[in-house]
Short mmCIF file of C-alpha atoms in Angstrom, two decimals:
data_model
loop_
_atom_site.label_atom_id
_atom_site.label_comp_id
_atom_site.label_asym_id
_atom_site.label_seq_id
_atom_site.Cartn_x
_atom_site.Cartn_y
_atom_site.Cartn_z
CA MET A 5 55.85 102.59 15.78
CA GLN A 6 59.14 102.30 17.63
CA THR A 7 59.26 106.08 18.15
CA ARG A 8 55.74 106.00 19.69
CA ARG A 9 56.76 103.17 22.07
CA VAL A 10 59.81 105.14 23.28
CA ARG A 11 57.71 108.26 23.79
CA THR A 12 55.17 106.25 25.84
CA MET A 13 57.91 104.80 28.08
CA ILE A 14 59.37 108.27 28.69
CA MET A 15 55.97 109.61 29.71
CA ALA A 16 55.44 106.66 32.11
CA VAL A 17 58.81 107.16 33.78
CA SER A 18 58.10 110.89 34.15
CA ALA A 19 54.77 110.14 35.81
CA VAL A 20 56.31 107.73 38.29
CA SER A 21 59.04 110.26 39.12
CA ALA A 22 56.45 112.97 39.75
CA VAL A 23 54.54 110.70 42.15
CA LEU A 24 57.71 109.82 44.05
CA LEU A 25 58.75 113.46 44.24
CA ALA A 26 55.37 114.48 45.56
CA GLY A 27 55.55 111.75 48.23
CA ALA A 28 58.96 112.94 49.27
CA CYS A 29 58.00 116.59 49.52
CA GLY A 30 54.46 116.25 50.90
CA SER A 31 53.06 115.04 54.21
CA GLY A 32 50.55 112.71 52.50
CA VAL A 33 47.75 114.65 54.27
CA ASP A 34 47.96 118.37 53.58
CA GLY A 35 50.96 118.55 51.29
CA ALA A 36 53.05 120.46 53.84
CA ALA A 37 56.75 119.79 53.98
CA PRO A 38 57.77 117.53 56.91
CA GLN A 39 59.48 119.17 59.84
CA LEU A 40 63.08 118.08 60.24
CA GLN A 41 63.91 116.93 63.81
CA PRO A 42 66.86 118.75 65.35
CA PRO A 43 69.76 116.49 66.31
CA ALA A 44 69.69 115.11 69.86
CA PRO A 45 71.77 117.21 72.20
CA THR A 46 75.18 115.82 73.01
CA PRO A 47 75.20 114.48 76.59
CA GLN A 48 77.22 116.69 78.83
CA PRO A 49 79.57 115.14 81.35
CA THR A 50 78.17 115.03 84.86
CA SER A 51 79.94 116.26 87.93
CA SER A 52 78.79 113.46 90.27
CA GLN A 53 82.30 113.24 91.66
CA ALA A 54 82.39 116.93 92.53
CA PRO A 55 82.33 117.58 96.28
CA ALA A 56 79.21 119.14 97.70
CA PRO A 57 79.04 121.73 100.47
CA ALA A 58 80.19 119.75 103.52
CA THR A 59 78.54 119.42 106.90
CA LEU A 60 80.28 118.95 110.23
CA ASN A 61 78.18 117.68 113.11
CA VAL A 62 78.97 116.43 116.60
CA SER A 63 77.86 112.96 117.70
CA THR A 64 78.29 111.27 121.05
CA MET A 65 79.65 107.71 121.08
CA ALA A 66 79.54 105.46 124.11
CA GLN A 67 83.28 104.71 124.10
CA LEU A 68 84.70 107.87 122.55
CA GLY A 69 82.55 110.70 123.80
CA GLU A 70 81.95 113.57 121.38
CA VAL A 71 83.35 113.10 117.87
CA VAL A 72 82.90 114.93 114.60
CA THR A 73 80.75 113.37 111.88
CA ASP A 74 79.82 114.32 108.33
CA GLY A 75 76.39 114.99 106.87
CA ASN A 76 75.72 111.25 106.63
CA GLY A 77 76.64 110.59 110.24
CA ARG A 78 79.98 108.97 109.35
CA THR A 79 82.86 109.46 111.77
CA LEU A 80 85.65 111.80 110.67
CA TYR A 81 89.28 111.01 111.48
CA ARG A 82 92.68 112.69 111.71
CA PHE A 83 96.07 111.14 110.87
CA ASP A 84 99.13 111.50 113.09
CA LYS A 85 101.44 111.58 110.05
CA ASP A 86 99.73 114.73 108.73
CA THR A 87 100.58 118.18 110.03
CA ALA A 88 98.30 120.93 111.30
CA LYS A 89 100.73 123.89 111.14
CA PRO A 90 100.76 124.21 108.23
CA PRO A 91 97.85 121.93 107.26
CA LYS A 92 99.23 119.11 105.11
CA SER A 93 97.93 115.68 104.14
CA ASN A 94 100.44 112.83 103.93
CA CYS A 95 97.84 110.24 102.94
CA ALA A 96 98.06 109.45 99.21
CA ASP A 97 97.66 106.63 96.68
CA LYS A 98 96.58 103.38 98.40
CA CYS A 99 96.17 105.18 101.70
CA LEU A 100 93.26 107.09 100.16
CA GLU A 101 91.48 103.84 99.29
CA ALA A 102 91.08 103.12 103.00
CA TRP A 103 90.85 106.74 104.14
CA PRO A 104 88.89 108.90 101.64
CA PRO A 105 89.43 112.61 102.35
CA ALA A 106 86.46 114.69 103.48
CA LEU A 107 86.11 117.04 100.51
CA VAL A 108 84.32 120.36 100.39
CA GLU A 109 83.24 122.91 97.81
CA GLY A 110 82.04 126.18 99.21
CA GLN A 111 81.34 127.08 102.81
CA PRO A 112 80.78 124.05 105.08
CA THR A 113 77.83 123.92 107.45
CA VAL A 114 78.83 123.37 111.08
CA GLN A 115 76.76 122.39 114.08
CA GLY A 116 78.39 122.01 117.48
CA VAL A 117 81.82 122.85 116.03
CA ASP A 118 83.55 126.22 116.30
CA SER A 119 83.55 127.54 112.73
CA ALA A 120 86.81 129.40 113.46
CA LEU A 121 88.54 125.99 113.66
CA VAL A 122 87.22 124.84 110.27
CA GLY A 123 89.22 125.34 107.09
CA SER A 124 90.46 123.49 104.02
CA LEU A 125 93.61 122.66 102.11
CA LYS A 126 94.16 122.06 98.41
CA ARG A 127 95.11 118.49 97.54
CA ALA A 128 97.45 117.53 94.71
CA ASP A 129 94.46 116.77 92.43
CA GLY A 130 93.01 120.24 93.00
CA THR A 131 90.21 119.20 95.36
CA GLU A 132 89.68 120.92 98.70
CA GLN A 133 89.91 118.82 101.85
CA LEU A 134 88.28 119.87 105.10
CA THR A 135 90.51 120.65 108.05
CA LEU A 136 89.69 121.02 111.73
CA ALA A 137 92.16 122.94 113.90
CA GLY A 138 94.49 122.52 110.93
CA TRP A 139 94.19 118.72 110.78
CA PRO A 140 92.94 117.23 107.48
CA LEU A 141 89.79 115.14 107.93
CA TYR A 142 89.00 111.71 106.47
CA THR A 143 86.35 109.01 106.57
CA PHE A 144 87.18 105.29 106.93
CA ALA A 145 86.13 102.88 104.18
CA LYS A 146 85.22 100.15 106.67
CA ASP A 147 82.73 102.37 108.48
CA THR A 148 79.58 101.31 106.64
CA ALA A 149 76.93 102.88 108.86
CA PRO A 150 76.46 106.02 110.97
CA GLY A 151 77.86 105.67 114.48
CA GLU A 152 80.68 103.30 113.55
CA ALA A 153 84.28 104.14 114.45
CA LYS A 154 86.23 101.11 113.23
CA GLY A 155 89.13 103.37 112.28
CA GLN A 156 89.79 104.45 115.88
CA GLY A 157 93.37 103.60 116.83
CA VAL A 158 94.22 101.84 113.55
CA GLN A 159 98.01 101.43 113.33
CA GLY A 160 98.26 103.76 116.30
CA THR A 161 98.04 106.74 113.94
CA TRP A 162 94.36 107.18 113.04
CA PHE A 163 91.90 108.66 115.52
CA ALA A 164 88.36 110.00 115.46
CA ALA A 165 88.42 113.80 115.66
CA THR A 166 86.86 115.65 118.57
CA PRO A 167 85.01 118.95 118.01
CA GLU A 168 88.24 120.71 118.99
CA GLY A 169 90.23 118.80 116.36
CA LYS A 170 92.00 116.66 118.96
CA LYS A 171 92.20 112.86 119.10
CA ALA A 172 89.21 111.10 120.62
CA LYS A 173 90.17 108.84 123.51
CA ALA A 174 88.45 105.69 124.65
CA SER A 175 86.73 106.28 127.96
CA SER A 176 86.97 102.68 129.10
CA GLY A 177 88.59 100.51 126.50
CA GLY A 178 87.27 101.27 123.06
CA GLY A 179 90.46 100.89 121.05
CA GLN A 180 90.08 99.97 117.42
CA ASN A 181 86.79 98.23 118.08
CA ALA A 182 84.61 98.04 121.18
CA ALA A 183 84.28 94.31 120.47
CA ALA A 184 87.69 93.00 119.39
CA THR A 185 88.29 90.22 116.89
CA LEU A 186 91.06 87.62 116.89
CA ASN A 187 91.55 85.56 113.74
CA ALA A 188 93.99 82.73 113.09
CA VAL A 189 95.51 82.96 109.60
CA ALA A 190 98.26 81.11 107.81
CA SER A 191 101.59 82.84 107.14
CA SER A 192 104.03 81.36 104.62
CA GLU A 193 106.98 82.16 106.91
CA LEU A 194 105.52 81.85 110.39
CA GLY A 195 102.80 79.23 110.19
CA ASN A 196 99.51 80.12 111.86
CA ILE A 197 99.45 83.60 113.38
CA VAL A 198 96.86 85.85 115.04
CA THR A 199 95.47 88.97 113.35
CA ASP A 200 92.81 91.56 114.15
CA VAL A 201 89.60 92.37 112.27
CA ASN A 202 91.58 94.31 109.64
CA GLY A 203 94.12 91.54 109.08
CA LEU A 204 96.88 93.35 110.99
CA THR A 205 99.33 91.08 112.79
CA LEU A 206 99.20 90.90 116.60
CA TYR A 207 102.28 90.63 118.81
CA ARG A 208 103.40 89.70 122.34
CA PHE A 209 106.22 91.26 124.36
CA ASP A 210 108.81 89.21 126.28
CA LYS A 211 109.05 91.91 128.99
CA ASP A 212 105.36 91.42 129.81
CA THR A 213 104.16 88.59 132.03
CA ALA A 214 101.42 86.06 131.42
CA LYS A 215 100.94 84.76 134.99
CA PRO A 216 99.66 87.16 136.10
CA SER A 217 98.85 89.07 132.92
CA LYS A 218 100.72 92.37 132.98
CA SER A 219 101.79 94.89 130.32
CA ASN A 220 105.17 96.56 130.73
CA CYS A 221 104.85 98.65 127.56
CA ALA A 222 104.14 102.28 128.43
CA GLY A 223 105.03 105.81 127.38
CA LYS A 224 106.88 105.94 124.07
CA CYS A 225 106.65 102.16 123.78
CA LEU A 226 102.92 102.55 123.11
CA GLU A 227 103.62 104.88 120.18
CA ALA A 228 105.28 101.99 118.35
CA TRP A 229 103.19 99.19 119.86
CA PRO A 230 99.51 100.20 120.33
CA PRO A 231 97.70 97.76 122.62
CA VAL A 232 94.72 95.78 121.35
CA LEU A 233 91.89 97.23 123.42
CA VAL A 234 88.41 95.90 124.01
CA ASN A 235 85.23 96.87 125.80
CA GLY A 236 82.87 93.99 125.34
CA ASN A 237 83.17 90.59 123.79
CA VAL A 238 86.14 89.24 121.84
CA THR A 239 85.14 87.42 118.66
CA VAL A 240 87.46 84.54 117.79
CA GLN A 241 87.97 82.48 114.66
CA GLY A 242 90.51 79.67 114.78
CA VAL A 243 91.52 80.73 118.30
CA ASP A 244 90.55 78.87 121.49
CA SER A 245 88.24 81.25 123.35
CA ALA A 246 89.39 79.70 126.65
CA LEU A 247 92.81 81.29 126.06
CA VAL A 248 91.37 84.78 125.52
CA GLY A 249 91.10 87.31 128.32
CA SER A 250 91.95 90.91 129.16
CA VAL A 251 94.07 92.95 131.56
CA LYS A 252 93.32 96.43 132.90
CA ARG A 253 95.88 99.05 131.86
CA PRO A 254 96.91 102.00 134.07
CA ASP A 255 94.59 104.33 132.11
CA GLY A 256 91.63 102.08 132.87
CA SER A 257 91.33 100.56 129.40
CA GLU A 258 91.13 96.78 128.89
CA GLN A 259 93.83 95.11 126.79
CA VAL A 260 93.19 91.76 125.13
CA THR A 261 95.34 88.85 126.28
CA LEU A 262 96.00 85.49 124.64
CA GLY A 263 97.37 82.70 126.79
CA GLY A 264 97.79 85.42 129.41
CA TRP A 265 100.04 87.54 127.15
CA PRO A 266 98.87 91.10 126.36
CA LEU A 267 98.48 91.69 122.62
CA TYR A 268 99.72 94.64 120.52
CA ARG A 269 99.90 95.89 116.94
CA PHE A 270 103.04 97.36 115.34
CA THR A 271 102.80 100.79 113.71
CA GLN A 272 105.24 99.88 110.93
CA ASP A 273 102.89 97.15 109.68
CA ALA A 274 101.14 99.13 106.95
CA LYS A 275 98.85 96.43 105.58
CA ALA A 276 97.34 93.05 106.30
CA GLY A 277 99.97 90.30 106.34
CA ASP A 278 102.90 92.52 107.31
CA THR A 279 105.05 91.09 110.13
CA LYS A 280 107.70 93.79 110.39
CA GLY A 281 107.63 93.61 114.18
CA GLN A 282 108.78 89.99 114.33
CA ALA A 283 111.77 89.64 116.72
CA VAL A 284 112.33 93.41 117.01
CA GLN A 285 115.06 93.85 119.67
CA GLY A 286 114.68 90.17 120.40
CA THR A 287 111.65 90.86 122.58
CA TRP A 288 108.68 91.32 120.25
CA PHE A 289 107.17 88.30 118.49
CA VAL A 290 104.14 87.52 116.37
CA ALA A 291 101.51 85.71 118.48
CA ALA A 292 100.49 82.19 117.50
CA PRO A 293 96.86 81.06 118.05
CA ASP A 294 97.90 79.33 121.31
CA GLY A 295 99.44 82.55 122.66
CA LYS A 296 103.00 81.34 122.16
CA LYS A 297 105.58 82.90 119.85
CA ALA A 298 105.07 82.15 116.15
CA LYS A 299 107.70 79.78 114.79
CA ASN A 300 109.31 79.62 111.38
CA ALA A 301 109.24 76.63 109.05
CA ALA A 302 112.40 75.21 110.65
CA GLY A 303 110.63 74.97 113.98
CA GLY A 304 112.38 77.78 115.87
CA SER A 305 111.18 81.23 116.72
CA ALA A 306 111.23 83.15 113.47
CA LYS A 307 114.04 85.67 113.27
CA GLY A 308 113.61 89.26 112.26
CA GLY A 309 114.43 92.52 113.92
CA GLY A 310 115.05 94.59 110.82
CA ALA A 311 112.45 97.15 111.92
CA THR A 312 113.09 99.72 114.61
CA GLY A 313 110.85 100.99 117.32
CA GLY A 314 111.05 98.17 119.86
CA TYR A 315 111.25 98.62 123.60
#
């Protein structure tokens, strides 16, 4: 009796196993073996950062005349601290955050530009940067739309490129922005000071005059102290608009004045908040919102003069 019960259990287990095996091997419809799905392909890395064939076009701007633009209509710039013979870029690290290089892969398309002037140089990361007449080309991060040229004249070293690879010049003012901006900001050392739209400190020169407004900075002086130019309205924030005016320079451009004093930037100020021009040669001083010289916490004109380049 016990032997029969064991035999019955073995037969039942065998039957169940056969059913399970058939279910595993059959389709449940026609008994065919199921098709195994091949593994999903491994995603390949994209090359979205790779430069595309570049385009150089010529656009006409009201204040700058003909300038070179890229395929998206963005203004292209050259940097005075680069070299053209041989072509070499001296913009690296944080500089590239503000001035992305115009990269190219393959033969660029040109329209209105002499193709014989167009070339490229290999950057340290292996990418190829466009050059025009030997000068490396860049865009400006603060140009957000076609036709903008907010980088013109920045720090006295950045200029929109002409179709010949030269610096674009303002026809009647222009400068860094056709409409200038004066902001009053707080400085830990100098109290309230005046800055431009990019946060760069603005200065006044003791050898100028305020009544009448007159600039006595010319020639090599302008290489160190680019004037704040304007052709249009001056936007103010924290500055009394009644104190704001302009004076015509010998080249016909209009320089912004504050309290009658012509305003300048200093080329050695590399970023917003720098005040390296304060008290240079005892004649250059950061401008306060009332047009006077910025004063230190002790109440006197802040001392400086460590930087060179004053006139």
